[in-house]
Structure formats: structure tokens, C-alpha cells
mmCIF file as gemmi writes it, N, C-alpha and C atoms, coordinates in Angstrom:
data_model
loop_
_atom_site.group_PDB
_atom_site.id
_atom_site.type_symbol
_atom_site.label_atom_id
_atom_site.label_alt_id
_atom_site.label_comp_id
_atom_site.label_asym_id
_atom_site.label_entity_id
_atom_site.label_seq_id
_atom_site.pdbx_PDB_ins_code
_atom_site.Cartn_x
_atom_site.Cartn_y
_atom_site.Cartn_z
_atom_site.occupancy
_atom_site.B_iso_or_equiv
_atom_site.pdbx_formal_charge
_atom_site.auth_seq_id
_atom_site.auth_asym_id
_atom_site.pdbx_PDB_model_num
ATOM 1 N N . THR Axp A 1 ? -213.674 -62.988 122.104 1 0 ? 1 A 1
ATOM 2 C CA . THR Axp A 1 ? -213.541 -61.58 122.117 1 0 ? 1 A 1
ATOM 3 C C . THR Axp A 1 ? -214.05 -60.422 122.507 1 0 ? 1 A 1
ATOM 4 N N . ARG Axp A 2 ? -213.436 -59.371 123.193 1 0 ? 2 A 1
ATOM 5 C CA . ARG Axp A 2 ? -213.746 -58.444 124.007 1 0 ? 2 A 1
ATOM 6 C C . ARG Axp A 2 ? -214.688 -57.329 123.495 1 0 ? 2 A 1
ATOM 7 N N . SER Axp A 3 ? -215.811 -57.07 124.077 1 0 ? 3 A 1
ATOM 8 C CA . SER Axp A 3 ? -216.865 -56.26 123.446 1 0 ? 3 A 1
ATOM 9 C C . SER Axp A 3 ? -216.177 -55.03 123.276 1 0 ? 3 A 1
ATOM 10 N N . TYR Axp A 4 ? -216.929 -54.173 122.488 1 0 ? 4 A 1
ATOM 11 C CA . TYR Axp A 4 ? -216.444 -52.567 122.157 1 0 ? 4 A 1
ATOM 12 C C . TYR Axp A 4 ? -216.3 -52.083 123.535 1 0 ? 4 A 1
ATOM 13 N N . SER Axp A 5 ? -217.206 -52.147 124.498 1 0 ? 5 A 1
ATOM 14 C CA . SER Axp A 5 ? -217.36 -51.377 125.477 1 0 ? 5 A 1
ATOM 15 C C . SER Axp A 5 ? -215.963 -52.085 126.382 1 0 ? 5 A 1
ATOM 16 N N . GLU Axp A 6 ? -215.888 -53.018 126.628 1 0 ? 6 A 1
ATOM 17 C CA . GLU Axp A 6 ? -214.72 -53.546 127.54 1 0 ? 6 A 1
ATOM 18 C C . GLU Axp A 6 ? -213.593 -52.996 127.181 1 0 ? 6 A 1
ATOM 19 N N . ARG Axp A 7 ? -213.31 -53.185 125.374 1 0 ? 7 A 1
ATOM 20 C CA . ARG Axp A 7 ? -211.696 -52.442 125.247 1 0 ? 7 A 1
ATOM 21 C C . ARG Axp A 7 ? -212.028 -50.974 125.546 1 0 ? 7 A 1
ATOM 22 N N . ARG Axp A 8 ? -212.837 -50.3 125.074 1 0 ? 8 A 1
ATOM 23 C CA . ARG Axp A 8 ? -212.936 -48.912 125.64 1 0 ? 8 A 1
ATOM 24 C C . ARG Axp A 8 ? -212.763 -48.398 127.003 1 0 ? 8 A 1
ATOM 25 N N . ALA Axp A 9 ? -213.102 -49.43 127.838 1 0 ? 9 A 1
ATOM 26 C CA . ALA Axp A 9 ? -213.057 -49.198 129.223 1 0 ? 9 A 1
ATOM 27 C C . ALA Axp A 9 ? -211.662 -49.109 129.667 1 0 ? 9 A 1
ATOM 28 N N . ARG Axp A 10 ? -210.831 -49.877 128.599 1 0 ? 10 A 1
ATOM 29 C CA . ARG Axp A 10 ? -209.098 -50.384 129.082 1 0 ? 10 A 1
ATOM 30 C C . ARG Axp A 10 ? -208.575 -49.358 128.072 1 0 ? 10 A 1
ATOM 31 N N . VAL Axp A 11 ? -208.85 -48.102 127.746 1 0 ? 11 A 1
ATOM 32 C CA . VAL Axp A 11 ? -207.933 -47.571 127.212 1 0 ? 11 A 1
ATOM 33 C C . VAL Axp A 11 ? -207.079 -46.775 127.832 1 0 ? 11 A 1
ATOM 34 N N . LEU Axp A 12 ? -207.529 -46.45 128.786 1 0 ? 12 A 1
ATOM 35 C CA . LEU Axp A 12 ? -206.831 -45.819 129.875 1 0 ? 12 A 1
ATOM 36 C C . LEU Axp A 12 ? -206.511 -46.655 130.914 1 0 ? 12 A 1
ATOM 37 N N . THR Axp A 13 ? -205.417 -46.556 131.556 1 0 ? 13 A 1
ATOM 38 C CA . THR Axp A 13 ? -204.801 -47.439 132.944 1 0 ? 13 A 1
ATOM 39 C C . THR Axp A 13 ? -205.639 -46.466 133.92 1 0 ? 13 A 1
ATOM 40 N N . PRO Axp A 14 ? -205.819 -47.419 135.197 1 0 ? 14 A 1
ATOM 41 C CA . PRO Axp A 14 ? -206.246 -46.724 136.426 1 0 ? 14 A 1
ATOM 42 C C . PRO Axp A 14 ? -205.905 -45.751 136.839 1 0 ? 14 A 1
ATOM 43 N N . ARG Axp A 15 ? -204.455 -45.358 136.726 1 0 ? 15 A 1
ATOM 44 C CA . ARG Axp A 15 ? -203.684 -44.557 137.422 1 0 ? 15 A 1
ATOM 45 C C . ARG Axp A 15 ? -203.668 -43.238 136.208 1 0 ? 15 A 1
ATOM 46 N N . GLU Axp A 16 ? -204.03 -43.738 134.937 1 0 ? 16 A 1
ATOM 47 C CA . GLU Axp A 16 ? -204.243 -42.35 133.997 1 0 ? 16 A 1
ATOM 48 C C . GLU Axp A 16 ? -205.457 -41.793 134.347 1 0 ? 16 A 1
ATOM 49 N N . LYS Axp A 17 ? -206.531 -42.901 134.563 1 0 ? 17 A 1
ATOM 50 C CA . LYS Axp A 17 ? -207.726 -42.294 135.055 1 0 ? 17 A 1
ATOM 51 C C . LYS Axp A 17 ? -207.874 -41.395 136.531 1 0 ? 17 A 1
ATOM 52 N N . ASP Axp A 18 ? -207.175 -42.031 137.406 1 0 ? 18 A 1
ATOM 53 C CA . ASP Axp A 18 ? -206.802 -40.795 138.518 1 0 ? 18 A 1
ATOM 54 C C . ASP Axp A 18 ? -206.223 -39.841 138.115 1 0 ? 18 A 1
ATOM 55 N N . ILE Axp A 19 ? -205.499 -39.545 137.417 1 0 ? 19 A 1
ATOM 56 C CA . ILE Axp A 19 ? -204.908 -38.414 137.042 1 0 ? 19 A 1
ATOM 57 C C . ILE Axp A 19 ? -205.834 -37.345 136.176 1 0 ? 19 A 1
ATOM 58 N N . LEU Axp A 20 ? -206.386 -37.815 135.374 1 0 ? 20 A 1
ATOM 59 C CA . LEU Axp A 20 ? -207.297 -37.472 134.646 1 0 ? 20 A 1
ATOM 60 C C . LEU Axp A 20 ? -208.656 -36.846 135.54 1 0 ? 20 A 1
ATOM 61 N N . ARG Axp A 21 ? -209.235 -37.385 136.413 1 0 ? 21 A 1
ATOM 62 C CA . ARG Axp A 21 ? -209.954 -36.943 137.497 1 0 ? 21 A 1
ATOM 63 C C . ARG Axp A 21 ? -209.376 -35.743 138.321 1 0 ? 21 A 1
ATOM 64 N N . LEU Axp A 22 ? -207.934 -35.842 138.617 1 0 ? 22 A 1
ATOM 65 C CA . LEU Axp A 22 ? -207.341 -34.82 139.229 1 0 ? 22 A 1
ATOM 66 C C . LEU Axp A 22 ? -207.314 -33.386 138.512 1 0 ? 22 A 1
ATOM 67 N N . ILE Axp A 23 ? -206.777 -33.873 137.273 1 0 ? 23 A 1
ATOM 68 C CA . ILE Axp A 23 ? -206.765 -32.879 136.176 1 0 ? 23 A 1
ATOM 69 C C . ILE Axp A 23 ? -208.219 -32.284 136.023 1 0 ? 23 A 1
ATOM 70 N N . ARG Axp A 24 ? -209.327 -32.827 136.102 1 0 ? 24 A 1
ATOM 71 C CA . ARG Axp A 24 ? -210.854 -32.479 136.04 1 0 ? 24 A 1
ATOM 72 C C . ARG Axp A 24 ? -211.224 -31.328 137.024 1 0 ? 24 A 1
ATOM 73 N N . ASN Axp A 25 ? -210.579 -31.876 138.274 1 0 ? 25 A 1
ATOM 74 C CA . ASN Axp A 25 ? -210.762 -31.216 139.28 1 0 ? 25 A 1
ATOM 75 C C . ASN Axp A 25 ? -210.032 -29.625 139.81 1 0 ? 25 A 1
ATOM 76 N N . GLY Axp A 26 ? -209.226 -29.629 138.781 1 0 ? 26 A 1
ATOM 77 C CA . GLY Axp A 26 ? -208.659 -28.308 138.623 1 0 ? 26 A 1
ATOM 78 C C . GLY Axp A 26 ? -206.978 -28.486 139.197 1 0 ? 26 A 1
ATOM 79 N N . ARG Axp A 27 ? -206.75 -29.707 139.344 1 0 ? 27 A 1
ATOM 80 C CA . ARG Axp A 27 ? -205.432 -29.731 140.43 1 0 ? 27 A 1
ATOM 81 C C . ARG Axp A 27 ? -204.197 -29.414 139.231 1 0 ? 27 A 1
ATOM 82 N N . LEU Axp A 28 ? -203.445 -28.707 139.519 1 0 ? 28 A 1
ATOM 83 C CA . LEU Axp A 28 ? -202.079 -28.846 138.846 1 0 ? 28 A 1
ATOM 84 C C . LEU Axp A 28 ? -200.743 -29.897 138.923 1 0 ? 28 A 1
ATOM 85 N N . SER Axp A 29 ? -200.061 -30.144 137.623 1 0 ? 29 A 1
ATOM 86 C CA . SER Axp A 29 ? -199.145 -31.421 137.83 1 0 ? 29 A 1
ATOM 87 C C . SER Axp A 29 ? -198.45 -31.465 139.244 1 0 ? 29 A 1
ATOM 88 N N . LYS Axp A 30 ? -197.978 -30.261 139.67 1 0 ? 30 A 1
ATOM 89 C CA . LYS Axp A 30 ? -197.342 -30.536 141.018 1 0 ? 30 A 1
ATOM 90 C C . LYS Axp A 30 ? -198.178 -31.001 142.369 1 0 ? 30 A 1
ATOM 91 N N . GLU Axp A 31 ? -199.249 -30.619 142.237 1 0 ? 31 A 1
ATOM 92 C CA . GLU Axp A 31 ? -200.198 -30.876 142.931 1 0 ? 31 A 1
ATOM 93 C C . GLU Axp A 31 ? -200.833 -32.325 143.247 1 0 ? 31 A 1
ATOM 94 N N . ILE Axp A 32 ? -200.894 -32.799 141.817 1 0 ? 32 A 1
ATOM 95 C CA . ILE Axp A 32 ? -201.233 -34.018 141.282 1 0 ? 32 A 1
ATOM 96 C C . ILE Axp A 32 ? -200.177 -34.94 141.936 1 0 ? 32 A 1
ATOM 97 N N . ALA Axp A 33 ? -199.074 -34.656 141.593 1 0 ? 33 A 1
ATOM 98 C CA . ALA Axp A 33 ? -197.716 -35.634 142.166 1 0 ? 33 A 1
ATOM 99 C C . ALA Axp A 33 ? -197.688 -35.542 143.598 1 0 ? 33 A 1
ATOM 100 N N . ALA Axp A 34 ? -198.079 -34.612 144.263 1 0 ? 34 A 1
ATOM 101 C CA . ALA Axp A 34 ? -198.357 -34.697 145.85 1 0 ? 34 A 1
ATOM 102 C C . ALA Axp A 34 ? -199.116 -35.449 146.26 1 0 ? 34 A 1
ATOM 103 N N . ASP Axp A 35 ? -200.187 -35.482 145.635 1 0 ? 35 A 1
ATOM 104 C CA . ASP Axp A 35 ? -201.61 -36.228 146.058 1 0 ? 35 A 1
ATOM 105 C C . ASP Axp A 35 ? -201.066 -37.73 146.055 1 0 ? 35 A 1
ATOM 106 N N . LEU Axp A 36 ? -200.532 -38.191 144.92 1 0 ? 36 A 1
ATOM 107 C CA . LEU Axp A 36 ? -200.429 -39.415 144.58 1 0 ? 36 A 1
ATOM 108 C C . LEU Axp A 36 ? -199.179 -40.032 145.179 1 0 ? 36 A 1
ATOM 109 N N . ASN Axp A 37 ? -198.359 -39.16 145.503 1 0 ? 37 A 1
ATOM 110 C CA . ASN Axp A 37 ? -196.65 -39.418 146.155 1 0 ? 37 A 1
ATOM 111 C C . ASN Axp A 37 ? -195.698 -39.626 144.718 1 0 ? 37 A 1
ATOM 112 N N . ILE Axp A 38 ? -195.991 -39.135 143.527 1 0 ? 38 A 1
ATOM 113 C CA . ILE Axp A 38 ? -195.117 -39.354 142.588 1 0 ? 38 A 1
ATOM 114 C C . ILE Axp A 38 ? -194.391 -38.438 141.999 1 0 ? 38 A 1
ATOM 115 N N . SER Axp A 39 ? -193.674 -38.544 141.087 1 0 ? 39 A 1
ATOM 116 C CA . SER Axp A 39 ? -192.744 -37.107 140.943 1 0 ? 39 A 1
ATOM 117 C C . SER Axp A 39 ? -193.781 -36.198 139.565 1 0 ? 39 A 1
ATOM 118 N N . VAL Axp A 40 ? -193.497 -35.01 139.231 1 0 ? 40 A 1
ATOM 119 C CA . VAL Axp A 40 ? -194.013 -34.442 138.772 1 0 ? 40 A 1
ATOM 120 C C . VAL Axp A 40 ? -193.868 -34.72 137.182 1 0 ? 40 A 1
ATOM 121 N N . ASN Axp A 41 ? -192.423 -35.199 137.197 1 0 ? 41 A 1
ATOM 122 C CA . ASN Axp A 41 ? -192.128 -35.929 135.535 1 0 ? 41 A 1
ATOM 123 C C . ASN Axp A 41 ? -192.957 -36.935 135.314 1 0 ? 41 A 1
ATOM 124 N N . THR Axp A 42 ? -193.456 -38.176 136.42 1 0 ? 42 A 1
ATOM 125 C CA . THR Axp A 42 ? -194.135 -38.952 135.987 1 0 ? 42 A 1
ATOM 126 C C . THR Axp A 42 ? -195.56 -38.41 135.582 1 0 ? 42 A 1
ATOM 127 N N . VAL Axp A 43 ? -196.196 -37.601 136.202 1 0 ? 43 A 1
ATOM 128 C CA . VAL Axp A 43 ? -197.402 -37.111 136.181 1 0 ? 43 A 1
ATOM 129 C C . VAL Axp A 43 ? -197.335 -36.577 134.506 1 0 ? 43 A 1
ATOM 130 N N . SER Axp A 44 ? -196.293 -35.854 134.119 1 0 ? 44 A 1
ATOM 131 C CA . SER Axp A 44 ? -195.959 -35.309 132.673 1 0 ? 44 A 1
ATOM 132 C C . SER Axp A 44 ? -195.97 -36.2 131.834 1 0 ? 44 A 1
ATOM 133 N N . ARG Axp A 45 ? -195.417 -37.568 132.335 1 0 ? 45 A 1
ATOM 134 C CA . ARG Axp A 45 ? -195.803 -38.704 131.148 1 0 ? 45 A 1
ATOM 135 C C . ARG Axp A 45 ? -197.163 -39.166 130.563 1 0 ? 45 A 1
ATOM 136 N N . HIS Axp A 46 ? -197.595 -39.392 132.347 1 0 ? 46 A 1
ATOM 137 C CA . HIS Axp A 46 ? -198.947 -39.931 132.214 1 0 ? 46 A 1
ATOM 138 C C . HIS Axp A 46 ? -199.929 -38.965 131.267 1 0 ? 46 A 1
ATOM 139 N N . ARG Axp A 47 ? -199.907 -37.305 131.524 1 0 ? 47 A 1
ATOM 140 C CA . ARG Axp A 47 ? -200.389 -36.73 130.955 1 0 ? 47 A 1
ATOM 141 C C . ARG Axp A 47 ? -200.093 -36.525 129.383 1 0 ? 47 A 1
ATOM 142 N N . GLN Axp A 48 ? -198.829 -36.859 128.802 1 0 ? 48 A 1
ATOM 143 C CA . GLN Axp A 48 ? -198.506 -37.14 127.645 1 0 ? 48 A 1
ATOM 144 C C . GLN Axp A 48 ? -199.14 -38.423 127.058 1 0 ? 48 A 1
ATOM 145 N N . ASN Axp A 49 ? -199.103 -39.287 127.724 1 0 ? 49 A 1
ATOM 146 C CA . ASN Axp A 49 ? -199.87 -40.679 127.33 1 0 ? 49 A 1
ATOM 147 C C . ASN Axp A 49 ? -201.288 -40.498 127.316 1 0 ? 49 A 1
ATOM 148 N N . ILE Axp A 50 ? -201.62 -39.921 128.291 1 0 ? 50 A 1
ATOM 149 C CA . ILE Axp A 50 ? -203.293 -39.736 127.873 1 0 ? 50 A 1
ATOM 150 C C . ILE Axp A 50 ? -203.813 -38.751 126.497 1 0 ? 50 A 1
ATOM 151 N N . LEU Axp A 51 ? -202.802 -37.559 126.329 1 0 ? 51 A 1
ATOM 152 C CA . LEU Axp A 51 ? -203.194 -37.098 125.103 1 0 ? 51 A 1
ATOM 153 C C . LEU Axp A 51 ? -203.107 -37.952 123.677 1 0 ? 51 A 1
ATOM 154 N N . GLY Axp A 52 ? -202.043 -38.977 123.892 1 0 ? 52 A 1
ATOM 155 C CA . GLY Axp A 52 ? -201.764 -39.544 122.633 1 0 ? 52 A 1
ATOM 156 C C . GLY Axp A 52 ? -202.814 -40.565 122.524 1 0 ? 52 A 1
ATOM 157 N N . LYS Axp A 53 ? -203.191 -41.365 123.371 1 0 ? 53 A 1
ATOM 158 C CA . LYS Axp A 53 ? -204.375 -42.287 123.451 1 0 ? 53 A 1
ATOM 159 C C . LYS Axp A 53 ? -205.618 -41.885 123.342 1 0 ? 53 A 1
ATOM 160 N N . LEU Axp A 54 ? -205.926 -40.576 123.764 1 0 ? 54 A 1
ATOM 161 C CA . LEU Axp A 54 ? -207.367 -39.846 123.391 1 0 ? 54 A 1
ATOM 162 C C . LEU Axp A 54 ? -207.339 -39.036 122.212 1 0 ? 54 A 1
ATOM 163 N N . SER Axp A 55 ? -205.898 -39.004 121.376 1 0 ? 55 A 1
ATOM 164 C CA . SER Axp A 55 ? -205.782 -38.169 120.504 1 0 ? 55 A 1
ATOM 165 C C . SER Axp A 55 ? -206.395 -37.05 120.404 1 0 ? 55 A 1
ATOM 166 N N . VAL Axp A 56 ? -205.944 -36.093 121.651 1 0 ? 56 A 1
ATOM 167 C CA . VAL Axp A 56 ? -206.3 -34.857 121.744 1 0 ? 56 A 1
ATOM 168 C C . VAL Axp A 56 ? -205.082 -33.913 122.183 1 0 ? 56 A 1
ATOM 169 N N . GLY Axp A 57 ? -205.153 -32.427 122.108 1 0 ? 57 A 1
ATOM 170 C CA . GLY Axp A 57 ? -204.032 -31.766 121.896 1 0 ? 57 A 1
ATOM 171 C C . GLY Axp A 57 ? -203.813 -31.018 123.117 1 0 ? 57 A 1
ATOM 172 N N . ASN Axp A 58 ? -204.831 -31.42 124.313 1 0 ? 58 A 1
ATOM 173 C CA . ASN Axp A 58 ? -204.706 -30.763 125.68 1 0 ? 58 A 1
ATOM 174 C C . ASN Axp A 58 ? -205.506 -31.318 126.707 1 0 ? 58 A 1
ATOM 175 N N . SER Axp A 59 ? -205.2 -31.058 127.721 1 0 ? 59 A 1
ATOM 176 C CA . SER Axp A 59 ? -206.036 -31.662 129.027 1 0 ? 59 A 1
ATOM 177 C C . SER Axp A 59 ? -207.464 -31.201 129.291 1 0 ? 59 A 1
ATOM 178 N N . ILE Axp A 60 ? -207.934 -30.307 128.603 1 0 ? 60 A 1
ATOM 179 C CA . ILE Axp A 60 ? -209.222 -29.772 128.656 1 0 ? 60 A 1
ATOM 180 C C . ILE Axp A 60 ? -209.901 -30.868 128.035 1 0 ? 60 A 1
ATOM 181 N N . GLU Axp A 61 ? -209.386 -30.923 126.435 1 0 ? 61 A 1
ATOM 182 C CA . GLU Axp A 61 ? -209.895 -31.739 125.4 1 0 ? 61 A 1
ATOM 183 C C . GLU Axp A 61 ? -209.903 -33.341 126.151 1 0 ? 61 A 1
ATOM 184 N N . ALA Axp A 62 ? -208.825 -33.695 126.668 1 0 ? 62 A 1
ATOM 185 C CA . ALA Axp A 62 ? -208.652 -35.021 127.1 1 0 ? 62 A 1
ATOM 186 C C . ALA Axp A 62 ? -209.623 -35.402 127.818 1 0 ? 62 A 1
ATOM 187 N N . VAL Axp A 63 ? -210.021 -34.368 129.184 1 0 ? 63 A 1
ATOM 188 C CA . VAL Axp A 63 ? -211.146 -34.548 130.106 1 0 ? 63 A 1
ATOM 189 C C . VAL Axp A 63 ? -212.452 -34.77 129.474 1 0 ? 63 A 1
ATOM 190 N N . ASN Axp A 64 ? -212.65 -33.878 128.298 1 0 ? 64 A 1
ATOM 191 C CA . ASN Axp A 64 ? -214.128 -33.872 127.837 1 0 ? 64 A 1
ATOM 192 C C . ASN Axp A 64 ? -214.344 -34.997 126.809 1 0 ? 64 A 1
ATOM 193 N N . ALA Axp A 65 ? -213.131 -35.549 126.356 1 0 ? 65 A 1
ATOM 194 C CA . ALA Axp A 65 ? -213.171 -36.87 125.603 1 0 ? 65 A 1
ATOM 195 C C . ALA Axp A 65 ? -213.67 -38.024 126.535 1 0 ? 65 A 1
ATOM 196 N N . ALA Axp A 66 ? -212.687 -38.165 127.665 1 0 ? 66 A 1
ATOM 197 C CA . ALA Axp A 66 ? -212.999 -39.027 128.475 1 0 ? 66 A 1
ATOM 198 C C . ALA Axp A 66 ? -214.256 -39.284 128.997 1 0 ? 66 A 1
ATOM 199 N N . VAL Axp A 67 ? -214.801 -37.963 129.034 1 0 ? 67 A 1
ATOM 200 C CA . VAL Axp A 67 ? -216.404 -38.18 129.944 1 0 ? 67 A 1
ATOM 201 C C . VAL Axp A 67 ? -216.824 -38.658 128.571 1 0 ? 67 A 1
ATOM 202 N N . SER Axp A 68 ? -216.951 -38.095 127.598 1 0 ? 68 A 1
ATOM 203 C CA . SER Axp A 68 ? -217.762 -38.326 126.192 1 0 ? 68 A 1
ATOM 204 C C . SER Axp A 68 ? -217.76 -39.783 126.271 1 0 ? 68 A 1
ATOM 205 N N . MET Axp A 69 ? -216.415 -40.442 126.527 1 0 ? 69 A 1
ATOM 206 C CA . MET Axp A 69 ? -216.262 -42.16 126.288 1 0 ? 69 A 1
ATOM 207 C C . MET Axp A 69 ? -217.155 -42.85 127.454 1 0 ? 69 A 1
ATOM 208 N N . GLY Axp A 70 ? -217.119 -42.3 128.342 1 0 ? 70 A 1
ATOM 209 C CA . GLY Axp A 70 ? -217.573 -42.786 129.379 1 0 ? 70 A 1
ATOM 210 C C . GLY Axp A 70 ? -216.494 -43.751 130.192 1 0 ? 70 A 1
ATOM 211 N N . LEU Axp A 71 ? -215.332 -42.786 130.288 1 0 ? 71 A 1
ATOM 212 C CA . LEU Axp A 71 ? -214.496 -43.353 130.75 1 0 ? 71 A 1
ATOM 213 C C . LEU Axp A 71 ? -213.763 -42.748 132.348 1 0 ? 71 A 1
ATOM 214 N N . LEU Axp A 72 ? -214.477 -41.323 132.369 1 0 ? 72 A 1
ATOM 215 C CA . LEU Axp A 72 ? -214.704 -40.879 133.62 1 0 ? 72 A 1
ATOM 216 C C . LEU Axp A 72 ? -216.173 -40.629 134.456 1 0 ? 72 A 1
């Protein structure tokens, strides 16, 4: 069985962590899309998935939750 810390580390995908780091750095969705060479719709879907997985209501809460969980 995986340890709690191993499971916690897998809460977000590597791409979701990339996006959350860029959000933390103040990047807008369209800038993130350009940085990662993906569509704005894909960024929006990742954002929604992140909020759901971390059970938070907005991107600031998501960044704070991820930092407190040791994900970023």
C-alpha cells in the first residue's frame, strides 16, 4: 500500500501542478495557454479539475491549499 504522503503527492497531475505554479506566479489563463502551448479551454478545464480535487472555490485558495499540502 502507498503511504499517505505518496498518495497526497499524486493528488494533482504534473500538468496541473505546472498550471498551479503559473497561477501562483500571477499568469492569466491566456498566458498559461501560450506558455504551455495548449488552448485556453484546456487551461480552464485543468483549473476546474484543480479546484475540485483540492475542494476549494478559487485559484488563490487552490495555491494556498497546494502549498500547505506540500504539492508546490
